[in-house]
């Protein structure tokens, strides 16, 4: 029976879970919140510090120096004739962005439980704001990397960008999507089972060693031909190698590996979004 | 009249106890049942949420089959004891959590104010927080900009608007936060007992603003409170919840009558049901009332258990009338303190009550070593009733509007 004065309802709250209803219209309505959250993260990062945004540089610079001393000078791991600092910087900039997105997203429910327990807003906004806030940091570090590239280039080092640099926007998208997707999957599980947070805290730094951050893929294949699949099929590897190929002209690039990375990333992102979407509705009852 | 909210068969179940190693096997069992299209084996339909009784399963129904409608422009109070399901209902309405079954249909934008200052960042200035908080509550940036001056004006913290809010006094913080919410342009506003904070003058201002919203602007307001006085002042209609079920729904005056008669249980004895802790905790309280109007003697025996880090502790009693207003507080004279030499202490307190009007009164018990350090605070655990007027021979009834205590008065 349809009543004559049946009003059109704007919001319906039910128990049903539409895994694929992402409420993107809602997300769009809250876009100002997204911008403000990114701003909040950026501003609160350097409030009450003397050096302010300079801190964005300090961490990668010191890491590069350390890696150069240990892995290049001490352990003599090849950097494919690229000057050590430049080689490591390329890896670190990308890896930092990936691991920041992943670790911050994986605790998004836990960190924002107080807020999410009191107000409704599309929950997807939070992980998106994490990816965007870290993008600022990534951009700053990328500028540092490009400066280094210029200096080394004019000093006569054998590094020069290639046409693969045009793939950079895709690489950025892939690495962000990968961090976001994995992070969302973990965040959803940790609302009920905290075990995974421990895995993340020691697992992500370890994962770096199966990615070509401190060594080139070619060396890994040459030295560990039996286990190099582990490194090859890590979706971050193809992204790092392509990045180095584009900016430095050195690296292992194949369209196969690149496409593989793309497909894995898409699947992970989709799975992450669906799981996140399922959990966001009631996570506040269990967290 | 158009409907603003329509709630149908709304239920919400919670899982009790800890989530730990046992939970994953339960989850797998539920997942398996769902795959085969069966009912959730852990949701036992028909069990009622009564926290005083031990249930059979780990699932408790915080809301059970609620059905009601709210018309546009009404201000509706939601009342009930602690644990009646009020907060759960608000959470479901404000989409913080999903119901287990049933549905809620809403016409128009809904904004909820379950807490004042949600999402305020201590490092950011008042100005930045107005924008951030407004956006969290669902406002667009342009909208906040348009109302910015009004918000600042209403909050009265103009001078500090560019200071980080961590330097604000708690009063200023609350003022600013409420001001943002007060200028939300939503058709429906859901408010929890946030008004319990802030000074009396500001509370009045908030209530005034809420009244203006509902009466002047035709907005629908849902208001949850323990305090019957503010419900009575502010809401024409009310819904009474008890154990997750609607007991009464209608005119506020009538609903409050039902609340007082049916829900307000008198009990002169209370025993703690929580597990023993090492920290000092109130375990058992017994109350007895002797004497007759106008002077009663209230005798309260309190048993406290636990190891004490300090040599002594205070005990305090709040006495609340049936409207939810605390009308007096008794702190026995400071010497002798409660002295703890073992792990158990029994304290015997005598309170002289003078001139109380007929009503049901609830007593809360507090213990602590210092006025800003609490060991244990048990709210509304015991109660007593006064039947006759303090004035001998008075036959016409007393009314809250004229105060709670009758002084001695005589003609000379």
XYZ file of C-alpha atoms in Angstrom:
699
model
C 0.000 0.000 0.000
C 1.298 3.413 -0.893
C 0.076 6.235 1.258
C -0.832 9.444 -0.470
C 1.183 11.618 1.879
C 4.153 9.306 1.929
C 7.071 11.704 1.896
C 10.217 11.004 -0.016
C 12.844 10.021 2.513
C 16.285 11.514 2.188
C 18.161 9.102 4.413
C 17.434 5.486 5.160
C 19.297 3.739 7.930
C 19.075 -0.025 7.746
C 21.060 -3.042 8.754
C 21.658 -4.080 5.179
C 25.176 -3.764 4.009
C 25.670 -2.832 0.417
C 29.310 -3.649 -0.021
C 29.559 -1.740 -3.253
C 27.618 1.341 -2.266
C 30.517 3.669 -1.647
C 28.371 6.747 -1.056
C 30.638 8.733 -3.310
C 28.020 11.458 -3.494
C 28.363 11.863 0.251
C 32.129 11.922 -0.024
C 31.844 14.650 -2.609
C 29.585 16.664 -0.341
C 32.195 16.439 2.403
C 35.113 17.470 0.165
C 35.696 20.597 2.239
C 36.238 18.381 5.266
C 38.844 16.464 3.301
C 40.731 19.662 2.530
C 40.493 20.865 6.120
C 41.738 17.558 7.498
C 44.750 17.656 5.208
C 45.394 21.203 6.336
C 45.024 20.183 9.975
C 47.566 17.384 9.581
C 50.000 19.668 7.822
C 49.692 22.574 10.242
C 49.687 20.489 13.422
C 52.756 18.617 12.182
C 55.092 21.541 12.682
C 53.234 23.585 15.320
C 55.558 24.466 18.169
C 58.671 23.349 16.318
C 61.527 25.695 15.466
C 62.473 24.194 12.128
C 58.876 23.686 10.990
C 58.501 22.070 7.555
C 62.293 21.545 7.400
C 61.622 18.345 9.322
C 60.155 16.924 6.132
C 63.732 16.900 4.761
C 65.672 15.755 7.762
C 64.444 12.175 7.914
C 65.144 11.213 4.252
C 68.506 13.002 4.230
C 69.777 11.200 7.310
C 68.411 7.894 6.039
C 70.170 8.368 2.707
C 73.470 9.123 4.438
C 73.130 6.027 6.606
C 72.205 3.738 3.709
C 75.050 5.104 1.648
C 77.533 4.439 4.423
C 76.242 0.968 5.254
C 74.945 -0.599 2.058
C 77.035 1.113 -0.572
C 80.370 1.767 1.124
C 80.479 -0.970 3.727
C 78.549 -3.806 2.094
C 79.389 -2.883 -1.472
C 75.927 -3.528 -2.849
C 75.648 -2.376 -6.432
C 73.717 0.777 -7.233
C 73.986 0.222 -11.005
C 76.627 2.954 -11.321
C 74.198 5.516 -9.980
C 75.695 7.706 -7.233
C 74.641 6.083 -3.952
C 72.737 9.017 -2.452
C 70.688 9.450 -5.602
C 69.931 5.747 -5.877
C 68.764 5.477 -2.262
C 66.858 8.738 -2.335
C 64.757 7.480 -5.254
C 63.879 4.344 -3.317
C 63.307 6.072 0.005
C 61.002 8.787 -1.342
C 58.700 6.193 -2.859
C 58.955 3.728 0.004
C 58.282 6.395 2.630
C 55.139 7.435 0.868
C 53.954 3.854 0.580
C 54.738 2.897 4.161
C 53.278 6.125 5.604
C 50.034 5.585 3.708
C 49.914 1.964 4.783
C 50.700 2.353 8.478
C 48.563 5.449 9.028
C 45.591 3.979 7.172
C 45.877 0.702 9.037
C 45.129 2.438 12.344
C 42.538 4.841 10.993
C 39.618 3.375 12.954
C 41.572 3.096 16.169
C 43.009 6.613 15.915
C 39.701 8.236 15.085
C 37.397 6.138 17.230
C 36.528 9.078 19.474
C 35.542 11.227 16.525
C 33.773 8.527 14.563
C 31.859 7.442 17.639
C 30.204 10.819 17.868
C 29.626 12.153 14.387
C 28.653 10.769 11.041
C 30.678 11.652 8.012
C 31.650 9.400 5.108
C 34.370 7.297 6.720
C 36.239 7.060 3.437
C 37.211 10.697 3.984
C 39.695 9.701 6.678
C 41.910 7.337 4.664
C 41.707 9.729 1.725
C 42.922 12.562 3.919
C 45.844 10.407 5.057
C 46.877 9.705 1.479
C 46.618 13.378 0.584
C 48.466 14.640 3.688
C 51.310 12.277 2.983
C 51.288 13.423 -0.617
C 52.408 16.857 0.549
C 55.299 15.281 2.364
C 56.059 13.151 -0.670
C 56.054 16.218 -2.915
C 58.508 18.018 -0.661
C 60.856 15.030 -0.651
C 60.479 14.630 -4.400
C 61.618 18.211 -4.881
C 64.686 17.387 -2.800
C 65.312 14.341 -4.975
C 65.027 16.336 -8.193
C 67.428 18.953 -6.831
C 69.919 16.195 -6.075
C 69.397 14.805 -9.578
C 70.242 18.188 -11.119
C 73.365 18.581 -9.044
C 74.658 15.117 -9.883
C 73.729 15.517 -13.538
C 75.762 18.689 -13.906
C 78.633 17.215 -11.971
C 78.803 14.651 -14.765
C 77.320 11.543 -13.158
C 75.900 9.024 -15.612
C 72.266 9.723 -14.786
C 69.657 11.171 -17.104
C 65.853 10.953 -17.215
C 64.291 8.769 -19.890
C 60.881 8.806 -21.536
C 59.629 6.418 -18.866
C 59.363 9.505 -16.694
C 55.991 10.044 -18.389
C 54.713 7.090 -16.381
C 55.298 9.003 -13.155
C 51.638 10.037 -12.577
C 50.634 6.385 -12.965
C 53.354 5.312 -10.529
C 52.135 7.824 -7.992
C 48.593 6.625 -8.366
C 49.661 2.994 -8.016
C 51.776 3.489 -4.921
C 49.061 5.541 -3.200
C 46.389 3.005 -4.122
C 48.515 0.136 -2.893
C 49.204 1.761 0.480
C 45.585 2.801 0.829
C 44.165 -0.581 -0.172
C 46.408 -2.631 2.103
C 45.942 -0.147 4.933
C 42.154 -0.285 4.663
C 42.145 -4.076 4.695
C 44.252 -4.124 7.843
C 42.293 -1.316 9.495
C 39.087 -3.269 9.057
C 40.469 -6.381 10.689
C 42.116 -4.525 13.570
C 38.806 -3.075 14.720
C 38.131 -6.458 16.240
C 41.451 -8.252 16.327
C 44.366 -6.100 17.321
C 46.936 -8.748 16.394
C 47.552 -7.306 12.962
C 48.821 -4.016 14.375
C 51.855 -5.881 15.690
C 52.412 -7.463 12.308
C 52.294 -4.041 10.681
C 54.719 -2.470 13.127
C 57.514 -4.940 12.413
C 56.334 -6.229 9.046
C 56.350 -3.015 7.055
C 60.017 -2.170 7.750
C 60.905 -5.778 6.877
C 58.862 -5.598 3.711
C 61.221 -2.880 2.553
C 63.939 -5.492 2.151
C 61.856 -7.404 -0.375
C 61.462 -4.206 -2.352
C 64.236 -2.747 -4.451
C 64.931 0.197 -2.188
C 68.520 -0.530 -1.208
C 69.525 -2.748 -4.123
C 68.620 -2.954 -7.810
C 66.427 -5.763 -9.123
C 69.181 -6.849 -11.532
C 71.533 -7.626 -8.627
C 68.856 -9.546 -6.792
C 68.118 -11.688 -9.842
C 71.826 -12.305 -10.408
C 72.580 -13.242 -6.814
C 69.430 -15.040 -5.706
C 68.013 -16.401 -8.915
C 66.002 -18.948 -6.939
C 64.242 -16.521 -4.616
C 64.173 -13.409 -6.751
C 60.486 -14.060 -7.596
C 59.740 -12.918 -4.077
C 61.178 -9.542 -4.931
C 59.930 -9.474 -8.494
C 56.323 -10.153 -7.569
C 56.259 -7.611 -4.797
C 54.053 -5.016 -6.509
C 56.129 -2.148 -5.100
C 59.243 -3.418 -6.875
C 58.010 -2.693 -10.395
C 56.958 0.762 -9.253
C 60.390 1.535 -7.757
C 62.243 0.146 -10.757
C 60.118 2.117 -13.211
C 60.610 5.239 -11.121
C 64.408 4.804 -11.255
C 64.263 4.035 -14.971
C 62.302 7.220 -15.588
C 64.311 9.615 -13.463
C 67.791 8.074 -13.483
C 67.816 6.019 -16.657
C 68.885 2.921 -14.708
C 66.721 0.036 -13.625
C 64.870 -3.014 -14.811
C 61.702 -2.189 -16.643
C 59.271 -4.535 -18.318
C 55.715 -3.880 -19.338
C 54.783 -7.302 -17.975
C 55.908 -6.496 -14.471
C 54.401 -3.046 -14.705
C 51.029 -4.434 -15.788
C 51.265 -7.047 -13.049
C 51.747 -4.310 -10.457
C 48.808 -2.427 -11.877
C 46.480 -5.420 -11.685
C 47.523 -6.422 -8.169
C 47.100 -2.842 -6.989
C 43.635 -2.569 -8.492
C 42.534 -5.812 -6.861
C 43.952 -4.800 -3.474
C 42.359 -1.372 -3.635
C 38.955 -2.802 -4.532
C 39.145 -5.404 -1.805
C 40.301 -2.777 0.667
C 37.456 -0.420 -0.141
C 34.833 -3.166 0.065
C 36.085 -4.493 3.384
C 36.425 -0.997 4.797
C 32.928 -0.189 3.686
C 31.539 -3.256 5.393
C 33.248 -2.607 8.664
C 32.729 1.144 8.950
C 29.044 0.736 9.760
C 29.427 -1.018 13.068
C 33.098 -0.879 13.975
C 32.338 1.506 16.803
C 30.614 -1.347 18.679
C 33.696 -3.523 18.747
C 36.718 -1.269 18.738
C 1.738 17.255 9.396
C 4.717 15.864 7.553
C 6.860 13.237 9.163
C 10.499 13.960 9.797
C 11.583 10.610 11.186
C 10.019 7.207 10.906
C 11.451 4.334 12.915
C 10.327 0.805 12.121
C 11.122 -2.386 14.062
C 14.433 -0.962 15.105
C 16.655 -3.276 17.144
C 20.279 -3.169 18.104
C 22.255 -5.987 19.692
C 25.584 -5.702 21.422
C 28.061 -8.373 22.255
C 29.017 -8.448 25.904
C 32.327 -9.274 27.418
C 35.789 -9.200 25.955
C 36.814 -9.722 22.396
C 39.678 -12.104 22.484
C 40.850 -15.432 21.321
C 37.356 -16.910 21.628
C 35.772 -14.409 19.313
C 37.280 -15.591 16.089
C 35.713 -19.049 16.371
C 32.348 -17.432 17.133
C 32.761 -15.197 14.128
C 33.533 -18.145 11.900
C 30.448 -19.957 13.189
C 28.294 -16.935 12.430
C 29.845 -16.584 8.999
C 29.094 -20.261 8.302
C 25.500 -19.853 9.440
C 25.075 -16.828 7.229
C 26.495 -18.647 4.243
C 23.864 -21.326 4.643
C 21.184 -18.701 5.015
C 20.527 -19.510 8.658
C 19.979 -17.157 11.540
C 22.847 -15.852 13.556
C 23.335 -18.519 16.241
C 24.429 -15.940 18.801
C 21.512 -13.585 18.430
C 18.813 -15.048 20.604
C 15.595 -13.318 19.746
C 13.330 -12.504 22.619
C 15.803 -11.810 25.354
C 15.275 -8.512 27.086
C 18.015 -6.161 28.089
C 17.891 -6.081 31.846
C 21.313 -5.369 33.151
C 20.393 -6.279 36.686
C 19.761 -9.866 35.685
C 22.266 -12.244 34.284
C 21.266 -13.225 30.765
C 21.898 -16.551 29.099
C 23.831 -15.357 26.094
C 26.624 -12.899 25.474
C 24.331 -10.792 23.342
C 22.311 -8.013 24.823
C 19.538 -6.156 23.041
C 20.093 -2.518 23.662
C 17.095 -1.579 21.541
C 14.236 -3.916 20.840
C 11.581 -3.436 18.167
C 11.169 0.295 18.370
C 8.441 1.875 16.295
C 7.708 5.557 16.371
C 7.303 8.604 14.206
C 8.356 12.161 14.779
C 6.684 15.056 13.061
C 8.429 17.976 11.506
C 9.044 20.850 13.883
C 8.511 18.843 17.053
C 10.951 18.854 19.887
C 10.950 15.422 21.422
C 12.616 14.365 24.629
C 14.028 10.890 25.077
C 14.111 9.788 28.685
C 14.885 6.686 30.658
C 17.229 5.329 33.268
C 20.915 4.703 32.682
C 21.238 1.864 30.214
C 17.695 2.196 28.920
C 18.967 2.517 25.356
C 18.821 6.278 24.922
C 22.383 6.705 23.768
C 22.179 3.708 21.473
C 19.109 5.195 19.851
C 20.921 8.467 19.319
C 23.912 6.657 17.861
C 21.745 4.825 15.379
C 19.860 7.990 14.456
C 23.066 9.897 13.893
C 24.487 7.058 11.770
C 27.426 6.396 14.014
C 26.482 2.743 14.111
C 24.087 0.547 12.187
C 21.016 -1.131 13.630
C 20.927 -4.935 13.838
C 17.466 -5.063 12.312
C 14.830 -2.585 11.258
C 15.088 0.796 9.644
C 15.019 4.516 10.230
C 13.823 6.873 7.562
C 14.726 10.509 7.756
C 13.534 13.488 5.787
C 16.008 16.309 5.488
C 19.505 16.791 6.776
C 20.270 15.425 10.210
C 23.012 16.727 12.465
C 23.924 15.225 15.767
C 25.482 16.762 18.779
C 26.424 13.798 20.912
C 29.377 15.673 22.309
C 30.471 19.260 22.238
C 33.644 20.019 20.326
C 34.010 16.740 18.501
C 37.130 16.827 16.390
C 38.547 19.999 17.907
C 42.284 19.934 17.483
C 44.102 21.455 20.470
C 46.932 22.891 18.387
C 44.694 24.767 15.979
C 43.289 28.203 16.652
C 39.653 28.914 17.413
C 39.172 30.160 13.888
C 40.628 27.030 12.306
C 38.636 24.816 14.624
C 35.362 26.522 13.708
C 35.979 25.558 10.104
C 37.154 22.056 10.917
C 34.344 21.334 13.373
C 31.754 22.807 11.041
C 32.992 20.598 8.221
C 32.920 17.516 10.445
C 29.309 18.308 11.302
C 28.533 18.457 7.592
C 28.721 22.152 6.747
C 30.254 23.420 3.552
C 33.070 25.915 3.808
C 31.076 28.706 2.197
C 28.285 28.111 4.699
C 30.651 28.424 7.648
C 32.218 31.546 6.194
C 28.807 33.155 5.888
C 27.977 32.435 9.505
C 31.442 32.902 10.921
C 30.775 36.263 12.565
C 27.538 35.067 14.123
C 29.255 31.976 15.498
C 32.044 33.997 17.063
C 29.540 36.464 18.416
C 27.399 33.748 19.998
C 30.415 32.059 21.558
C 31.753 35.267 23.059
C 35.415 34.309 22.622
C 36.233 36.869 19.949
C 39.409 38.000 21.660
C 40.908 34.529 21.585
C 39.816 33.507 18.134
C 43.385 33.217 16.829
C 44.751 31.463 19.913
C 45.154 27.660 19.908
C 42.185 26.124 21.690
C 44.452 24.238 24.052
C 44.947 27.561 25.825
C 41.213 28.046 26.262
C 39.473 27.564 29.561
C 37.075 24.638 29.473
C 34.174 27.081 29.521
C 35.421 28.949 26.475
C 36.016 25.667 24.693
C 32.436 24.555 25.258
C 31.047 27.926 24.224
C 32.890 27.883 20.946
C 31.958 24.291 20.248
C 28.275 24.775 20.956
C 28.221 27.933 18.874
C 29.387 26.012 15.809
C 26.688 23.409 16.277
C 24.026 26.032 16.946
C 24.451 27.441 13.482
C 24.139 24.148 11.664
C 21.592 24.367 8.890
C 20.003 20.989 9.337
C 16.321 20.206 9.473
C 16.812 17.735 12.307
C 19.059 18.168 15.296
C 19.882 15.328 17.674
C 21.240 16.495 21.008
C 22.662 14.418 23.842
C 23.063 15.776 27.322
C 25.832 18.077 26.212
C 24.276 20.988 27.991
C 25.363 19.582 31.299
C 28.638 21.406 30.732
C 29.304 25.105 30.807
C 28.098 27.665 33.283
C 24.445 28.210 34.097
C 24.194 31.370 32.029
C 25.553 29.659 28.951
C 23.338 26.620 29.491
C 20.356 28.943 29.477
C 21.609 30.530 26.279
C 21.975 27.104 24.675
C 18.510 26.015 25.707
C 17.166 29.310 24.426
C 18.905 28.785 21.126
C 17.540 25.270 20.873
C 14.040 26.496 21.613
C 14.408 29.135 18.958
C 15.539 26.516 16.477
C 12.611 24.262 17.120
C 9.835 26.799 17.577
C 11.051 29.723 15.531
C 12.630 27.914 12.628
C 10.403 24.850 12.547
C 13.274 22.451 13.046
C 12.899 19.036 14.550
C 14.908 18.502 17.708
C 15.552 15.261 19.581
C 16.850 15.815 23.049
C 18.181 13.219 25.450
C 18.504 14.086 29.097
C 18.402 12.642 32.560
C 17.056 15.873 33.828
C 13.277 15.935 33.741
C 13.255 19.671 34.364
C 14.978 20.544 31.132
C 12.909 17.993 29.228
C 9.763 19.516 30.674
C 10.895 23.027 29.766
C 11.930 22.210 26.315
C 10.011 19.296 24.831
C 6.278 19.051 24.286
C 6.507 15.371 23.486
C 8.637 12.620 24.925
C 9.523 9.001 24.489
C 10.281 6.862 27.522
C 12.657 3.957 27.079
C 13.269 1.158 29.520
C 15.466 -1.865 28.813
C 15.458 -0.976 25.137
C 11.683 -0.898 24.793
C 9.356 2.082 24.456
C 7.254 2.298 27.612
C 5.467 5.525 26.847
C 5.280 7.947 23.952
C 3.322 11.166 23.941
C 2.832 14.342 25.889
C 5.875 15.082 28.059
C 3.860 15.624 31.254
C 2.202 12.251 30.947
C 5.392 10.472 29.988
C 7.194 11.866 33.013
C 4.349 10.599 35.212
C 4.834 7.127 33.778
C 8.559 7.407 34.327
C 8.079 8.231 37.953
C 5.556 5.498 38.609
C 6.902 2.606 36.587
C 10.543 3.071 35.967
C 11.704 4.652 39.144
C 12.402 1.633 41.305
C 12.839 2.166 44.974
C 15.571 0.206 46.591
C 17.185 0.674 49.952
C 19.901 -1.887 49.417
C 22.577 -2.150 46.748
C 25.329 -4.696 46.183
C 28.040 -4.287 43.600
C 27.947 -6.858 40.813
C 31.297 -6.026 39.264
C 34.384 -8.105 39.918
C 36.558 -7.279 42.900
C 39.350 -4.890 42.082
C 42.402 -3.919 44.054
C 41.435 -0.250 43.887
C 39.011 0.864 46.587
C 35.447 0.288 45.463
C 32.011 0.647 46.981
C 30.675 -2.882 47.405
C 27.486 -2.567 49.375
C 25.214 0.229 50.482
C 22.216 0.031 52.795
C 19.859 2.870 53.526
C 17.253 3.399 56.192
C 14.996 6.349 56.803
C 13.632 7.153 60.249
C 11.698 10.014 61.757
C 8.737 11.940 60.450
C 8.087 15.273 58.752
C 9.527 17.835 58.844
C 12.744 16.106 59.968
C 14.020 12.759 58.797
C 17.147 10.898 59.707
C 18.764 9.119 56.765
C 21.155 6.393 57.782
C 23.524 5.004 55.151
C 25.874 2.101 55.766
C 28.572 1.808 53.135
C 30.994 -1.073 52.766
C 34.168 -0.249 50.879
C 36.757 -2.798 49.833
C 40.173 -2.493 48.308
C 43.678 -1.434 49.090
C 44.094 2.194 49.828
C 47.146 4.185 48.811
C 46.219 7.020 51.139
C 45.600 6.714 54.867
C 42.115 8.174 54.699
C 39.282 8.984 52.346
C 36.213 11.150 52.086
C 32.731 9.933 51.474
C 30.023 12.033 49.845
C 26.356 11.554 48.997
C 24.382 13.323 46.277
C 20.642 13.399 46.686
C 18.614 13.737 43.519
C 14.884 14.240 43.147
C 12.767 12.293 40.681
C 13.215 14.995 38.056
C 16.895 14.170 37.904
C 18.040 17.367 39.612
C 20.631 17.004 42.340
C 19.186 19.041 45.133
C 21.769 18.528 47.844
C 25.102 17.007 48.636
C 26.171 15.639 51.993
C 29.843 15.399 52.919
C 30.221 14.329 56.539
C 32.440 16.538 58.700
C 36.071 16.203 57.769
C 37.182 14.591 61.037
C 37.016 11.734 61.565
C 38.009 10.652 58.068
C 37.245 7.161 56.938
C 40.336 5.362 58.126
C 41.479 2.293 56.334
C 43.591 -0.193 58.189
C 42.583 -3.419 56.529
C 41.040 -3.911 53.150
C 37.436 -3.495 54.260
C 35.826 -0.582 55.946
C 32.240 -0.088 56.929
C 31.195 3.493 57.329
C 28.004 4.578 58.938
C 26.694 7.993 57.946
C 23.790 9.863 59.351
C 22.181 12.668 57.322
C 19.508 14.947 58.674
C 16.940 15.917 56.081
C 14.731 18.836 56.755
C 11.665 20.058 54.887
C 11.830 17.873 51.798
C 8.711 17.921 49.640
C 7.030 14.571 48.875
C 8.905 12.822 46.077
C 11.121 9.862 45.294
C 14.783 10.595 45.875
C 17.865 8.845 44.596
C 21.234 8.757 46.312
C 24.667 8.544 44.682
C 27.708 7.545 46.706
C 31.226 8.805 46.086
C 34.546 8.010 47.753
C 37.919 9.551 47.151
C 41.048 10.841 48.860
C 40.636 14.382 47.574
C 37.837 16.410 46.036
C 39.286 16.050 42.553
C 40.375 12.442 42.821
C 37.749 9.719 42.689
C 38.128 6.151 43.879
C 34.612 5.102 43.115
C 31.379 6.831 42.257
C 28.140 4.858 42.145
C 25.290 6.886 40.761
C 21.631 6.619 41.707
C 22.045 3.294 43.444
C 19.713 3.636 46.400
C 16.548 5.581 46.894
C 13.907 6.582 49.376
C 10.487 8.116 49.248
C 8.881 10.873 51.222
C 5.110 10.780 51.267
C 3.821 13.594 53.409
C 4.203 17.334 53.191
C 6.657 18.930 55.620
C 3.930 21.406 56.506
C 1.501 19.767 58.872
C -2.070 19.777 57.689
C -1.208 20.867 54.147
C -3.457 19.076 51.682
C -2.742 20.793 48.371
C 0.187 19.293 46.461
C 3.730 20.575 46.221
C 5.125 21.526 42.843
C 8.726 21.531 41.617
C 8.303 24.986 40.244
C 8.162 26.244 43.825
C 11.313 24.591 45.045
C 12.235 21.316 46.681
C 12.648 22.278 50.293
C 10.082 23.848 52.548
C 11.500 26.099 55.254
C 9.859 26.348 58.664
C 7.390 29.192 58.615
C 4.746 30.291 61.175
C 2.441 33.163 61.934
C 3.238 35.136 65.049
